[in-house]
Short mmCIF file of C-alpha atoms in Angstrom, two decimals:
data_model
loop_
_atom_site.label_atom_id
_atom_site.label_comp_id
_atom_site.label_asym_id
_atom_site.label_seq_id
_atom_site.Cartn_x
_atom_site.Cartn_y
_atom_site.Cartn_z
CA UNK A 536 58.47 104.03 -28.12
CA UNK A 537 58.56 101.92 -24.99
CA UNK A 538 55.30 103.04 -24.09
CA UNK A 539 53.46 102.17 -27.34
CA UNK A 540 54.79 98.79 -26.97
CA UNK A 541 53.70 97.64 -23.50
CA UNK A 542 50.76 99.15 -24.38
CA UNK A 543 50.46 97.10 -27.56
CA UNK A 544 51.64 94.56 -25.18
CA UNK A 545 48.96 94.74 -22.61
CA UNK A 546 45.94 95.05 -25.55
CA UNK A 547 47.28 91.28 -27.00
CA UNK A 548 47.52 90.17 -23.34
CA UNK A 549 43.74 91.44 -22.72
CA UNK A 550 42.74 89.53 -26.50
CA UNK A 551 44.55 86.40 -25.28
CA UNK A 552 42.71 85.98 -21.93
CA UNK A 553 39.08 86.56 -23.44
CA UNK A 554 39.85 84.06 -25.89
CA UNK A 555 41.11 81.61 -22.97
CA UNK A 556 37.81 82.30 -21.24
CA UNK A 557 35.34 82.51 -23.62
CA UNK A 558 36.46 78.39 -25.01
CA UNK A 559 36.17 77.28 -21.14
CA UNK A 560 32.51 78.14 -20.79
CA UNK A 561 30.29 75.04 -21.61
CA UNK A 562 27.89 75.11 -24.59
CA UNK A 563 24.60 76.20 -24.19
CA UNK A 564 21.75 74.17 -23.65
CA UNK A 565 19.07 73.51 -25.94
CA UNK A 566 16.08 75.37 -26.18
CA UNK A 567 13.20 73.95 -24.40
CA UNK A 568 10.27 73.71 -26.54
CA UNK A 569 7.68 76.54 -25.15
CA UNK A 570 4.77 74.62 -24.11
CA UNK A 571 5.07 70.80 -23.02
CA UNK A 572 2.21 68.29 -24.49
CA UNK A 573 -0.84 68.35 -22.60
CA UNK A 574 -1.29 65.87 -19.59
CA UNK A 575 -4.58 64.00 -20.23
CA UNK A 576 -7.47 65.44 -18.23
CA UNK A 577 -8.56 62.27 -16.42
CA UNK A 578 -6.04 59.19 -16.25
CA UNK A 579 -7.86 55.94 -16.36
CA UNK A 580 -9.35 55.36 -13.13
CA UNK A 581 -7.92 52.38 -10.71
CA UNK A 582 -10.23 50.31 -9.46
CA UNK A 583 -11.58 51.94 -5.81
CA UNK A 584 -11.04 48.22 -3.94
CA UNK A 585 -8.31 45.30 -5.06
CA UNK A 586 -10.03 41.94 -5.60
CA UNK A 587 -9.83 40.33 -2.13
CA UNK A 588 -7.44 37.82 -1.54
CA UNK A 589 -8.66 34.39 -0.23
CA UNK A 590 -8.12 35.03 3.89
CA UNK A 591 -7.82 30.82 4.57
CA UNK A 592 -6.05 28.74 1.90
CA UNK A 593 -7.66 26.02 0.24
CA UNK A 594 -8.30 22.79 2.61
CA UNK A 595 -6.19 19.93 1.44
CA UNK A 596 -7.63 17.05 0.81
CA UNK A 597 -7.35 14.48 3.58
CA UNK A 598 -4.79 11.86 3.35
CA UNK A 599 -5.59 8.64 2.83
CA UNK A 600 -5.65 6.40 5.85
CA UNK A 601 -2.59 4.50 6.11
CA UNK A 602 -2.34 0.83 4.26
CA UNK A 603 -1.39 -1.87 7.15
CA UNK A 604 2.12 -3.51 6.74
CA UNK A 605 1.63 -6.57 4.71
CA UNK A 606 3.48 -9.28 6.89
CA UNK A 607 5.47 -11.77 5.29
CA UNK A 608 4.88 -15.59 4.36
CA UNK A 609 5.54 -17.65 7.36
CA UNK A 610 8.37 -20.09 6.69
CA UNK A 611 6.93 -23.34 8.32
CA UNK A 612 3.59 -23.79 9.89
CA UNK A 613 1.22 -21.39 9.17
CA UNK A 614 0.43 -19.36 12.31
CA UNK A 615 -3.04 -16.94 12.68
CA UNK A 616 -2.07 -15.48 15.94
CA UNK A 617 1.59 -15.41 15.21
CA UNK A 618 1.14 -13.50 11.95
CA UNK A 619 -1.38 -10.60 13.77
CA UNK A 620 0.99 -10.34 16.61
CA UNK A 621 3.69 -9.41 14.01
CA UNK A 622 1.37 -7.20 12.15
CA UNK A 623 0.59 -5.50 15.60
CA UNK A 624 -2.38 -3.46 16.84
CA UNK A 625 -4.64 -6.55 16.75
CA UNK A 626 -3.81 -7.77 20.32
CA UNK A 627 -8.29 -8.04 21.78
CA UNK A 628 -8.81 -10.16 18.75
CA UNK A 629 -5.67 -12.61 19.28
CA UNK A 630 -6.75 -13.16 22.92
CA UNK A 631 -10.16 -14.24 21.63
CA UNK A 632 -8.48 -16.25 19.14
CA UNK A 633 -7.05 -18.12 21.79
CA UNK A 634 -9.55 -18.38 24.55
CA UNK A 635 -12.08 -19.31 22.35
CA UNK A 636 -10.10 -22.58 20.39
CA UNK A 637 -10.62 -20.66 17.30
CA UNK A 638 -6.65 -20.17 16.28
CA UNK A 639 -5.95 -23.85 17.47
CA UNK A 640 -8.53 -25.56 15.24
CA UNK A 641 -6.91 -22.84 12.63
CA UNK A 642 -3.48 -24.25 13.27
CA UNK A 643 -4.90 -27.49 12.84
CA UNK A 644 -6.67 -27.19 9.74
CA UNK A 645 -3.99 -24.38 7.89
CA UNK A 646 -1.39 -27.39 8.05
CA UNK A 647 -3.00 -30.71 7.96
CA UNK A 648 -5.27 -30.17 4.88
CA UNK A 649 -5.85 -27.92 2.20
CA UNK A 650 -8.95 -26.12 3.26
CA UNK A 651 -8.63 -22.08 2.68
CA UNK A 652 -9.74 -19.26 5.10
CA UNK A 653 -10.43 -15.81 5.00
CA UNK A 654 -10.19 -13.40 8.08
CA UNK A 655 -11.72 -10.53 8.71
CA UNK A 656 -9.58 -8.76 11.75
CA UNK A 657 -10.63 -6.29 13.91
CA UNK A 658 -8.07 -3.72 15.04
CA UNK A 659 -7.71 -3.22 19.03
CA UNK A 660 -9.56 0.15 18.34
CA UNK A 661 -12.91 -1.61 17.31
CA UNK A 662 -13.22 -3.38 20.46
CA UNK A 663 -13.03 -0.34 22.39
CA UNK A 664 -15.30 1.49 20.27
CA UNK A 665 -17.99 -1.32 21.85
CA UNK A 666 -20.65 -0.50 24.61
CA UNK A 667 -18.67 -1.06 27.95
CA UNK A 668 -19.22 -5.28 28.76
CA UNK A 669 -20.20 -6.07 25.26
CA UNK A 670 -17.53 -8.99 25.09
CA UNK A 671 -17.46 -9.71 28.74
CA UNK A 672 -21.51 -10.47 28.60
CA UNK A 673 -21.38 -13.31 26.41
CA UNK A 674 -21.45 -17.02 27.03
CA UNK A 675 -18.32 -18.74 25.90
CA UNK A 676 -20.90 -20.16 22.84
CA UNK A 677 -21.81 -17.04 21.88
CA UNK A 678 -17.81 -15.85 22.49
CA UNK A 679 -16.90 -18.77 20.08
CA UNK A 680 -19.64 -17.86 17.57
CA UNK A 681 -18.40 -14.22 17.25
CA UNK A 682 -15.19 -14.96 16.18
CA UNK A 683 -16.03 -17.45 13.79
CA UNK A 684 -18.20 -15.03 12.07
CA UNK A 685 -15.04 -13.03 11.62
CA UNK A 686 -13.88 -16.07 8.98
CA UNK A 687 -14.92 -17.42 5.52
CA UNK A 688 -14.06 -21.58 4.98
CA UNK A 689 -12.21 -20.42 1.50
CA UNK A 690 -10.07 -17.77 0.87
CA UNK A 691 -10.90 -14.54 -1.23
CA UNK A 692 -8.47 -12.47 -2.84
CA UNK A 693 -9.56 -8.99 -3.21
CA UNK A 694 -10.45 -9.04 -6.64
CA UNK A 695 -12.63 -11.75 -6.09
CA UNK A 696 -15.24 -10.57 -4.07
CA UNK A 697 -17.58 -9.39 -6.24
CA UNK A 698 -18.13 -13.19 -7.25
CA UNK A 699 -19.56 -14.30 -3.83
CA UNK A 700 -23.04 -14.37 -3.30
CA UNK A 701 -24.97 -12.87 -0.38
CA UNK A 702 -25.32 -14.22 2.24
CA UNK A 703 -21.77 -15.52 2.81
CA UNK A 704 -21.72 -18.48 4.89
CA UNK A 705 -19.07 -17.87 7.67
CA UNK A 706 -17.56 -20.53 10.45
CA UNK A 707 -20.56 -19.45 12.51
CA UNK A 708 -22.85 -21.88 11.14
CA UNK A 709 -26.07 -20.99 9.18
CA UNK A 710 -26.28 -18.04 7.09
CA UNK A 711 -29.83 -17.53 7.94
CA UNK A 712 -28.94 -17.18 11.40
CA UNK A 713 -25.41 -15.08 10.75
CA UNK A 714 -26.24 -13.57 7.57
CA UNK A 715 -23.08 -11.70 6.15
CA UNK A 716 -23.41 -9.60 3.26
CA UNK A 717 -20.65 -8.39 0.88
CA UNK A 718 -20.81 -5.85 -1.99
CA UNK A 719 -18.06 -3.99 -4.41
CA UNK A 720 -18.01 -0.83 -5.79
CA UNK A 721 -14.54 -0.21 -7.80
CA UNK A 722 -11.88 -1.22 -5.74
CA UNK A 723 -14.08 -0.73 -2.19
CA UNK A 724 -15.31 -3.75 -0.67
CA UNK A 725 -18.38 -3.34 1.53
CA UNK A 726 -19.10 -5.80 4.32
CA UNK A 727 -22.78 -5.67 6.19
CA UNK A 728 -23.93 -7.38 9.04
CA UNK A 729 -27.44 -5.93 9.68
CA UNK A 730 -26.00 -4.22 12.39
CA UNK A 731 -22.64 -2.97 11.27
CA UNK A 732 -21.10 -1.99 8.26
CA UNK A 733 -17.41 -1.21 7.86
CA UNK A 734 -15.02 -1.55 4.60
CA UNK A 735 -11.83 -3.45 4.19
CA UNK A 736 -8.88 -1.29 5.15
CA UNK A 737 -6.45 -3.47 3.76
CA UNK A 738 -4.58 -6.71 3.34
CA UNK A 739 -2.87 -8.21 6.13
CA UNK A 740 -1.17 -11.40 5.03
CA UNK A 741 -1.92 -13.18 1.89
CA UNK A 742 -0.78 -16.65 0.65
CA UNK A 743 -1.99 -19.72 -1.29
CA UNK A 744 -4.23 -21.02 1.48
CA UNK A 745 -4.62 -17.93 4.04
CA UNK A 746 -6.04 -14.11 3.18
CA UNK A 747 -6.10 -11.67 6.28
CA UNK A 748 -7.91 -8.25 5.98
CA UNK A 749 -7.85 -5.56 8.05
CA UNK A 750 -11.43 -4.32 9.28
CA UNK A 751 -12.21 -1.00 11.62
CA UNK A 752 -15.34 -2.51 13.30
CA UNK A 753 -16.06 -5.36 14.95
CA UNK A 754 -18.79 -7.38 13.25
CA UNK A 755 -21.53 -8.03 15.26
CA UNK A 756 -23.86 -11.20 14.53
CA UNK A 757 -27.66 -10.31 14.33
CA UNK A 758 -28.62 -13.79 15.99
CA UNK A 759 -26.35 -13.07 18.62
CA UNK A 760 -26.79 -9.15 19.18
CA UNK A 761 -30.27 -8.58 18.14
CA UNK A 762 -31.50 -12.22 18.13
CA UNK A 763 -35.37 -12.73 16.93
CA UNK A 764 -38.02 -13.41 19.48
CA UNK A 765 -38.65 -17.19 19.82
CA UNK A 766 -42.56 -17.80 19.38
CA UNK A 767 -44.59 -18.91 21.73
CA UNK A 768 -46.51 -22.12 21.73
CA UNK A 769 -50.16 -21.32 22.05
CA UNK A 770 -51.98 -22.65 24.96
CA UNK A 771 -54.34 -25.64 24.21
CA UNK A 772 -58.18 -24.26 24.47
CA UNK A 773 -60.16 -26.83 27.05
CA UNK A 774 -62.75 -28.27 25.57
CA UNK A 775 -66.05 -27.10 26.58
CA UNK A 776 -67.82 -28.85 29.25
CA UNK A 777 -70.70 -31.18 28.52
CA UNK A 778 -73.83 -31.19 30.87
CA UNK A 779 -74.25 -34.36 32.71
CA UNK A 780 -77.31 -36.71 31.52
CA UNK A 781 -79.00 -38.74 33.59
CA UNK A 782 -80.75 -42.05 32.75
CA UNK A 783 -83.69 -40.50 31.14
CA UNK A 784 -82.28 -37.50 29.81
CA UNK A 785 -79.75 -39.99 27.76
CA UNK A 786 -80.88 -40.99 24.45
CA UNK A 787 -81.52 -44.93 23.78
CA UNK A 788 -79.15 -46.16 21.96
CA UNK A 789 -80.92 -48.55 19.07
CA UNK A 790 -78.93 -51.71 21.25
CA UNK A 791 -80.56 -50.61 23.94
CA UNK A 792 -83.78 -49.86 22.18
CA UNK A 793 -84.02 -53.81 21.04
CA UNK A 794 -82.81 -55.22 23.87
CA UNK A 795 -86.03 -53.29 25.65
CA UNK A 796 -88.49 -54.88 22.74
CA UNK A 797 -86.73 -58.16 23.64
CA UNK A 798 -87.57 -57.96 27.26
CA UNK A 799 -91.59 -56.23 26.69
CA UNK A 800 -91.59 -59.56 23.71
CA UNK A 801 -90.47 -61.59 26.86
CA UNK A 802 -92.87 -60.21 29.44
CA UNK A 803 -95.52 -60.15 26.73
CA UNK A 804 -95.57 -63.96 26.30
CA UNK A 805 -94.74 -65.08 29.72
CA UNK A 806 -98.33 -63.17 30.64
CA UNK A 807 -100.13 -64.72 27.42
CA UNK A 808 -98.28 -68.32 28.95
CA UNK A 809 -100.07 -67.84 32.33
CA UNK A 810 -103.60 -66.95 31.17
CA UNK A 811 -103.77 -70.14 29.31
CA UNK A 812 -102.78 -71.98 32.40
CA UNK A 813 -105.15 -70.50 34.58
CA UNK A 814 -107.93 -71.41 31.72
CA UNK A 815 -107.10 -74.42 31.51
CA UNK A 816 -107.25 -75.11 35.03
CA UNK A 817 -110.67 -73.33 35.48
CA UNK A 818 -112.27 -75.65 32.69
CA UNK A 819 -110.68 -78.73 34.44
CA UNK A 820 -112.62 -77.60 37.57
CA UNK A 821 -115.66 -76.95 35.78
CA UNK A 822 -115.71 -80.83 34.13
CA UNK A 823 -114.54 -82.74 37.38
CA UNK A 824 -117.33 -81.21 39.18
CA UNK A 825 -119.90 -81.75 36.65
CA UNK A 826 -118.84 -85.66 36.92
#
């Protein structure tokens, strides 16, 4: 009896474990399907070489010179050399202003009358960009000259220029000799000499009575730079020698022709005077020695 039940005791100890490890096991995993879908024979083909990538990066464009410093209007007497010096960087041109009388007879006129001016400055840069001895070779005329071909007797705003008529006359003196030309294109104003041209670079000092402009070349005067040959007087031609005449080579004049029928008249009756005489006096002989 005790046998039969630790042996039925043992069986439902055996039934109990199987059923403990047969709900531990994890589930199955699902069937793979038998044959996966087919890989496409040839994939699309990449391109053997990448488009090439620029190596240097686009120049940028350059940047626009930069605009001068627009000084200030003076308070008081208006001052050319005063207002450069404050613009600075226009220090060879002020000097000339100066030695020259130029900026005096300026001063003079800026602030005892109401005559206008326009400058055309030359930065300190231009003058060196001149032949060594350029400036220094000049007479103090010519010295004189050059500057005042750097002004106009009015003043010009910018937007004006294109209403002057070529050539400009400048303080210089005849526009024949200095001839100045000025043209616009757009907001660009041109400036010609006949041996330089340059651009304005910018405004300087502006009022009612006084423009300044900034200019990158210094302009040079043809009649001072490149002045025309002077002609030449021609030499008088001599007037061609005359061969001498004597007495009888010279033709009679008809004075001279009368006054010799005068004298052969004269001669010619003074002979016919004496003949008569001597006739007379041979018939006288004749009768007194008949008697």
């Amino acid at each position: 009896m005790t046998k039969q039940a630790v042996s039925s005791l043992s069986i439902l100890l055996v039934f109990l474990f199987h059923c403990i490890t047969t709900s531990a096991q994890p589930a199955a995993a699902p069937v793979q399907p038998a044959n996966a879908p087919a890989q496409p024979a040839n994939p699309p083909a990449q391109p053997a070489n990448p488009p090439a990538q620029p190596a240097i990066p686009p120049v940028q464009a350059a940047k626009a010179p930069a605009q001068p410093a627009l000084v200030p209007v003076q308070k008081g007497p208006t001052d050319v050399t005063k207002i450069l010096e404050k613009a600075h960087g226009y220090s060879v041109f002020v000097r000339l202003l100066k030695s020259t009388g130029v900026a005096k007879q300026l001063y003079g006129q800026l602030n005892s009358s109401n005559n206008g001016f326009t400058i055309f400055a030359p930065i300190d840069s231009a003058f060196s960009d001149l032949k060594p001895g350029t400036i220094n070779s000049l007479s103090d005329l010519q010295k004189t000259q050059l500057i005042q071909f750097h002004i106009l007797n009015t003043d010009v705003a910018l937007s004006n220029f294109q209403t002057l008529s070529n050539p400009v006359p400048t303080e210089a003196g005849d526009a024949g000799a200095f001839p100045l030309n000025i043209t616009t294109a757009g907001n660009q104003v041109n400036i010609s000499t006949g041996l330089v041209n340059t651009t304005l670079g910018g405004t300087v000092y502006s009022d009612h009575q006084l423009v300044i402009y900034q200019v990158s070349k210094v302009l040079l005067p043809l009649d001072i730079f490149n002045p025309k040959p002077k002609k030449v007087a021609a030499a008088p031609v001599p007037a061609a020698s005359k061969p001498k005449t004597t007495k009888e080579d010279a033709p009679e004049s008809p004075s001279g022709a009368a006054a010799k029928v005068d004298e052969a008249a004269a001669v010619s009756v003074s002979g016919h005077g004496m003949l008569e005489s001597i006739v007379v006096a041979v018939v006288a002989f004749f009768v007194m020695k008949g008697t």
